[in-house]
Each structure stands twice: as C-alpha cells, then as structure tokens.
Amino acid sequence: MTEQPTAVLMLSLGGTIAMTGGAGGVVPTLTAEDLIAAVPGAADTGIDVQVQTFCQLPSASLRLDDLTALAALIAERTTTGDVDGVVITQGTDTIEETAYLLDLLHGGDAPIVVTGAMRNPTQAGADGPANVLAAIHTAASPTARGLGALVVFADEIHAARYVRKTHSTSGGTFRSPNAGPLGRVVEGAVRLLAYPPHRLTVPLAAVTRTPRVGLHTVTVGDDGALLAGAENLDGLVVAGFGVGHVPQLLINQLTALAATIPVVLTSRIGAGPVLEATYAFPGSESDLRQRGLIGAGFLDSYKARILLHTLLAAGADHDIIAAGFAAAGGTGEPAHWPWAQHP
Ligand code: GLU
C-alpha cells in the first residue's frame, strides 16, 4: 500500500502577501493559487498543498463573523482527516487577534499556522514566499500537532496566544514578549524549544452569537468622555496604565459599567501581567478588582478582547468569564477553564 502524502490546506485571506499594484499603492489581488505558485521549492516538499481563496481583504477589514466561519471550515476539513494541517495567509495587521481567535475555536490536533508578509510581492526581498514555505512545513509537521494555532514568520514559530506585532515595518515584527518563540523552522524542519503549558478552547458548537466588545485605552488626563455609551456594549476591555491603573476620574463610570457588563482590566503596555493586590489608591488594580473588574493576567488588551468576545459568543456569564480569564491569563487554575481541556 502506498502511503498518502501529508496534506495541507492553505486558505488565503488577502493582506500584503497578496497585494499588487502600481504607483498609487497595492491592494489585495492575488489568489491562493497565485501565492503557492510563487513559492520556490513548494513542489519539492512532497507535501500535498490544497489551496482555497477564502477572501481578498486587507486584514483591517476582516470581521469576527467571517473568522468564526473560517474556524468552522477548518474544523470541517481537519476532522474528516483529509488534511493534516492548515496554513492561513493574511495581513499582518490583525494576525495577533485572528490567530488567537482560531486558537480558541480549534479543538483538534491539526496545526493551524498563520502567516503573511511585511513586503508585498512587488518589492525587493518580498518575504511572503519564504513565510508560506515555512508555514507549510510547520502545518505538515507531526511535531506541531496539538499545539493549536501558531504564527510562523521569519522562520520563528510563535504560539497564537502569546504573539504580538511589535513593529510597523520590520520583517521580524512578530514577537512573544511574555514567553518568547516556541521554536524555529530550520532547513524545513520544526525545531521546538518550548512547549506552551496548556491549551484552552471553546467548542465551536457553543458559539451562538456575535457580541460587541469594546476596548478603551486610558491616557493621561482621560476624563471618561469616551466611555459614554459603553453600557450598550456586551463587554468592555480597559487597557490601563502599567500594572492596571486608571485615572481616579474614571472609577465611578467603570464601577457602574462593571455592574451591568463584564469589564476586563489589562495593561496598555502589552507585556507583563496586570497585578492584583499591590497598589491600593483609587483607580489602582486592587481598587478596580473590588469594583468588579476582571483581571486579564498576562493577556494583552487585544488578546483579552478576543477572549471576552469568544466567551460571550458562547453565552458565558460573569463567573464563567472570570474563571476563563484566570485560566487563560495565567493567574488562576487552568482546571477552572469552563470547558474540557486538552491533555
Ligand atoms: N502590513 C499589513 C500586512 O502586512 C498591511 C495589510 C494588512 O494587514 O492586510 O499585511
């Protein structure tokens, strides 16, 4: 019996990697077929790469509903066993959010590998083809199975839950400030250097609604005017100063909001946790926790917004949301995650 080649499904969503144009600027035009055709050596990998153009958008215009549909498509193709892994190509602007959403909604072992490019195909040194090839190798690798969603970029492998875009133009923009990369792609092989501690997922079947979750970043002199109307949201993430502080002027508004919708406290710094009980002044992290805000631990503001969105989409109440954030934020027991964990 001849062995089936490893099969990878590559779905393209648009982004710089798929953009072409002239002097006026580039726009997404390339299909998934175009992208794979531009990768030197793709045919020599022995990997059966199946391609599908999912959409052709700048990643700023991706919608959470579409990404949930993408997660459903991935579940369908990976659970029937016809593909061993999935590559997503998209714009880098929102990879840190989309990859985490896909991670949360992916209960299977097949790797989901998200990548893109910082230099478009018309530029010297376009990085798209190299990133696609490294992503294909990772998606096909038995070593990457069970790791959930990953971001592979510039030969580094990052966990979707940790990765951030850290530079607006650098090819090495993706970093995991709290954890570092999980590994690297070397000579086409996945070399893991670290394992993420646990995987926390939300069953796709539980996702029944599309909540609206806001993000408010506090700034010096913030008078709370921009929080007006936030009570109409389903949930709010506050990106506070440092370890989770806000101006004193905001505390009555946040207290009132936290009494009606989940309000999650993060740090606007983007690395390191919010604290729980170090400072005690009005507007401090401990004061805000007593006022009903939920600490996000190590999750940065963008990840926290995706987690809050996903928990609300699955109908979670305040206690489940708090338990979910404690588990995913790394400050509480993973065992208290509301759904079954992966071994
Ligand atoms: N710099 C972005 C990219 O690398 C811009 C476009 C987008 O995110 O779609 O793809």
XYZ file of C-alpha atoms and ligand atoms in Angstrom:
353
model
C 0.000 0.000 0.000
C 1.403 3.387 -0.906
C 1.353 5.942 1.895
C -0.713 9.096 1.368
C 1.419 12.267 1.245
C 0.885 14.693 4.110
C -1.834 17.124 3.057
C -2.029 20.790 3.994
C -4.920 23.097 3.253
C -3.832 26.673 2.516
C -6.516 29.338 2.831
C -5.737 32.871 1.694
C -7.476 35.880 3.200
C -5.669 38.757 1.468
C -3.167 41.084 3.148
C 0.160 42.469 1.953
C 1.295 38.986 0.951
C -1.446 39.014 -1.710
C -1.171 42.645 -2.786
C -0.088 44.023 -6.135
C -0.438 47.384 -7.845
C 1.354 50.317 -9.304
C 2.497 53.759 -8.262
C -0.755 54.503 -6.446
C -0.238 51.653 -3.983
C -1.046 47.991 -3.599
C -4.358 46.212 -2.993
C -5.192 42.539 -2.439
C -5.478 40.813 -5.826
C -3.631 37.505 -5.608
C -5.420 34.209 -5.098
C -4.228 31.242 -3.053
C -3.161 29.615 -6.349
C -1.007 32.671 -7.137
C 0.585 32.582 -3.690
C 1.594 28.931 -3.819
C 2.837 29.305 -7.414
C 5.277 31.973 -6.181
C 6.940 29.720 -3.593
C 10.210 28.248 -4.858
C 10.560 24.657 -3.720
C 6.919 24.144 -2.715
C 6.547 21.290 -5.202
C 9.691 19.568 -3.858
C 8.437 19.234 -0.287
C 6.369 16.142 -1.020
C 3.503 17.831 0.807
C 0.146 17.873 -0.971
C -0.875 21.540 -0.688
C -4.553 22.171 -1.413
C -5.443 25.828 -1.855
C -8.553 27.929 -1.450
C -9.083 31.684 -1.651
C -11.254 32.419 1.385
C -11.393 36.187 0.836
C -9.233 39.018 -0.533
C -9.209 41.696 2.118
C -6.809 43.969 3.919
C -6.744 42.375 7.359
C -8.170 45.544 8.919
C -11.477 44.636 7.280
C -11.720 41.033 8.484
C -14.840 40.523 10.579
C -15.215 38.262 13.593
C -18.195 36.505 11.987
C -16.107 35.638 8.938
C -13.313 34.349 11.150
C -15.781 32.136 13.021
C -16.896 30.782 9.630
C -13.220 30.213 8.838
C -12.821 28.262 12.100
C -15.842 26.135 11.104
C -14.327 25.427 7.690
C -11.040 24.420 9.325
C -12.895 22.121 11.735
C -14.743 20.504 8.849
C -11.601 19.889 6.791
C -9.419 18.703 9.655
C -11.914 16.431 11.392
C -12.691 14.472 8.236
C -8.974 13.688 8.159
C -8.425 14.777 4.573
C -5.892 17.408 5.638
C -3.202 17.119 8.315
C -2.680 20.827 8.863
C -3.839 24.251 7.755
C -2.000 27.366 6.609
C -3.738 30.732 6.703
C -2.233 33.644 4.786
C -3.474 37.085 5.733
C -2.497 40.656 6.515
C -0.134 41.048 9.420
C -2.026 43.963 10.955
C -4.508 41.710 12.743
C -2.708 38.343 12.895
C -2.311 38.585 16.671
C -6.106 38.753 17.014
C -7.231 36.344 14.285
C -4.695 33.666 15.230
C -5.837 33.762 18.871
C -9.496 33.512 17.852
C -8.686 30.493 15.660
C -6.689 29.011 18.544
C -9.610 29.356 20.949
C -12.038 27.791 18.470
C -9.834 24.884 17.371
C -10.259 21.723 19.400
C -8.337 19.415 17.089
C -4.695 18.382 16.849
C -4.037 19.535 13.296
C -1.783 22.618 13.415
C -3.260 25.897 12.191
C -0.371 28.055 11.014
C -0.985 31.727 10.264
C 1.467 33.758 8.235
C 1.720 36.751 5.921
C 4.322 39.174 4.630
C 5.681 42.580 5.518
C 6.967 43.257 1.986
C 4.468 42.899 -0.815
C 5.258 40.752 -3.884
C 6.258 43.792 -5.968
C 9.062 44.745 -3.542
C 12.665 43.578 -3.460
C 13.079 40.942 -0.778
C 9.381 40.095 -0.562
C 9.078 37.773 2.430
C 5.784 36.109 1.521
C 7.149 33.022 -0.289
C 9.626 32.150 2.486
C 6.958 32.598 5.143
C 4.482 30.433 3.220
C 7.060 27.668 2.800
C 7.956 27.700 6.499
C 4.247 27.702 7.380
C 3.603 24.698 5.114
C 6.472 22.770 6.703
C 5.082 23.581 10.143
C 1.485 22.682 9.276
C 2.676 19.337 7.916
C 4.954 18.577 10.845
C 3.984 15.905 13.411
C 5.982 17.979 15.927
C 3.499 20.840 15.655
C 0.434 18.652 16.221
C -1.574 19.503 19.297
C -0.095 22.992 19.648
C -3.244 24.771 18.442
C -2.819 27.859 16.300
C 0.686 29.110 15.592
C 2.132 32.130 13.848
C 5.142 31.329 11.684
C 7.032 34.352 10.435
C 10.692 34.935 9.560
C 11.302 31.260 10.433
C 10.108 31.733 14.019
C 7.230 29.733 15.464
C 5.036 31.611 17.938
C 2.015 30.465 19.925
C -1.080 32.370 18.783
C -1.944 33.159 22.390
C 1.390 34.928 23.024
C 2.349 36.584 19.745
C 2.185 40.293 19.012
C 3.024 42.541 16.094
C 5.705 44.786 17.539
C 6.964 46.884 14.631
C 5.021 48.554 11.824
C 7.522 47.757 9.055
C 10.159 45.263 10.235
C 10.194 41.764 8.749
C 10.905 40.479 12.246
C 7.836 42.180 13.653
C 6.313 39.167 15.418
C 7.434 38.639 18.988
C 6.055 36.884 22.039
C 7.077 39.334 24.770
C 5.887 37.197 27.687
C 7.182 33.857 26.534
C 9.500 34.039 23.531
C 9.058 31.922 20.409
C 8.150 28.246 20.762
C 10.738 27.301 18.182
C 12.127 27.804 14.714
C 11.856 26.313 11.266
C 15.347 25.119 10.329
C 16.113 23.501 6.963
C 12.402 22.819 6.576
C 12.094 21.075 9.953
C 10.216 22.260 13.016
C 12.592 22.636 15.951
C 10.661 23.236 19.141
C 12.432 24.944 22.027
C 9.487 25.282 24.398
C 6.007 23.884 24.901
C 3.094 26.107 25.891
C 1.703 24.873 29.227
C -1.885 24.044 28.308
C -4.497 24.550 25.621
C -7.813 26.181 26.385
C -10.520 26.034 23.749
C -14.185 26.899 23.353
C -16.329 24.413 21.406
C -17.464 25.923 18.122
C -20.915 24.491 18.709
C -21.247 26.710 21.791
C -20.744 29.891 19.721
C -24.217 31.164 19.030
C -23.986 34.956 18.963
C -21.797 37.874 17.865
C -21.252 40.154 20.849
C -19.872 43.669 20.624
C -16.815 44.097 22.812
C -15.137 47.477 23.143
C -11.567 48.415 24.033
C -10.816 51.611 25.897
C -7.175 52.612 26.282
C -6.688 55.082 29.118
C -4.443 58.075 28.577
C -3.126 60.753 30.873
C -5.843 63.292 31.566
C -8.587 60.850 30.444
C -11.884 62.316 31.657
C -14.033 59.330 30.737
C -15.912 61.122 27.942
C -15.029 58.349 25.506
C -16.655 55.784 27.789
C -20.069 57.362 27.190
C -22.349 54.773 25.614
C -20.171 51.833 26.685
C -23.162 50.429 28.604
C -24.621 49.482 25.208
C -21.739 47.090 24.590
C -21.834 43.426 25.603
C -18.421 43.699 27.209
C -15.510 46.108 27.631
C -11.753 45.720 27.881
C -9.885 48.523 29.621
C -6.220 48.957 28.741
C -4.926 50.594 31.879
C -1.590 52.130 32.738
C 1.235 49.856 33.929
C 0.016 47.039 36.142
C -3.634 48.032 35.680
C -4.280 51.616 36.788
C -6.784 54.227 35.600
C -7.356 57.904 36.439
C -9.447 58.374 39.578
C -11.972 60.303 37.469
C -12.997 57.080 35.704
C -13.780 54.881 38.673
C -17.473 55.708 39.094
C -18.160 55.080 35.416
C -16.212 51.804 35.450
C -17.957 50.683 38.636
C -21.354 51.307 37.054
C -20.322 49.536 33.855
C -18.926 46.529 35.722
C -22.295 46.134 37.437
C -24.021 45.550 34.088
C -21.461 44.160 31.614
C -18.168 42.281 32.040
C -15.305 44.786 32.236
C -11.826 43.291 31.870
C -8.675 45.033 33.087
C -5.477 44.755 31.019
C -2.263 46.731 30.722
C -1.769 49.052 27.781
C 1.956 48.133 27.833
C 1.424 44.837 26.020
C 3.893 42.793 28.035
C 3.725 41.579 31.611
C 0.652 40.970 33.755
C -1.792 43.266 35.453
C -1.360 42.885 39.202
C -3.989 42.015 41.798
C -3.097 43.411 45.189
C -0.053 45.670 45.238
C -1.462 49.208 44.939
C -4.450 50.460 46.913
C -5.164 54.014 45.660
C -8.457 54.859 43.927
C -8.097 53.634 40.341
C -5.438 51.082 41.253
C -5.633 47.425 40.218
C -6.843 46.268 43.649
C -9.446 49.068 43.798
C -10.715 48.166 40.309
C -10.946 44.475 41.191
C -13.045 45.349 44.245
C -15.265 47.378 41.921
C -15.967 44.266 39.840
C -13.395 44.476 37.051
C -11.920 41.150 35.938
C -8.118 40.959 35.718
C -6.687 39.581 32.453
C -3.366 38.413 33.901
C -0.769 38.133 31.160
C -3.235 38.594 28.289
C -2.647 41.865 26.477
C -5.567 44.112 25.564
C -6.088 42.680 22.070
C -5.952 39.070 23.211
C -8.248 39.901 26.117
C -10.778 41.428 23.739
C -10.735 38.269 21.601
C -11.144 36.060 24.671
C -14.003 38.170 26.028
C -15.655 38.116 22.605
C -15.363 34.326 22.398
C -16.626 33.712 25.941
C -19.610 35.998 25.375
C -20.263 34.414 21.971
C -20.518 31.102 23.802
C -23.034 32.540 26.281
C -20.687 32.691 29.286
C -21.912 34.563 32.374
C -19.802 36.753 34.675
C -18.476 33.891 36.832
C -17.531 31.793 33.821
C -15.835 34.800 32.235
C -13.852 35.428 35.427
C -12.805 31.762 35.606
C -11.919 31.825 31.918
C -9.691 34.874 32.326
C -7.973 33.441 35.392
C -7.156 30.268 33.459
C -6.161 31.901 30.157
C -4.429 34.860 31.798
C -2.133 32.561 33.747
C -3.139 33.764 37.204
C -5.642 31.041 38.092
C -6.188 27.338 37.754
C -6.329 26.004 34.173
C -8.650 23.367 35.698
C -11.246 26.099 36.184
C -11.482 26.725 32.436
C -15.201 26.287 31.699
C -14.755 23.629 29.001
C -12.777 20.419 28.706
C -9.028 20.937 28.412
C -6.712 19.214 26.034
C -4.236 16.807 27.574
N 1.210 45.485 6.869
C -0.002 44.764 6.628
C 0.355 43.390 6.082
O 1.473 43.073 6.289
C -0.950 45.596 5.904
C -2.121 44.973 5.253
C -2.959 44.025 6.045
O -2.778 43.802 7.260
O -3.852 43.471 5.404
O -0.315 42.618 5.502
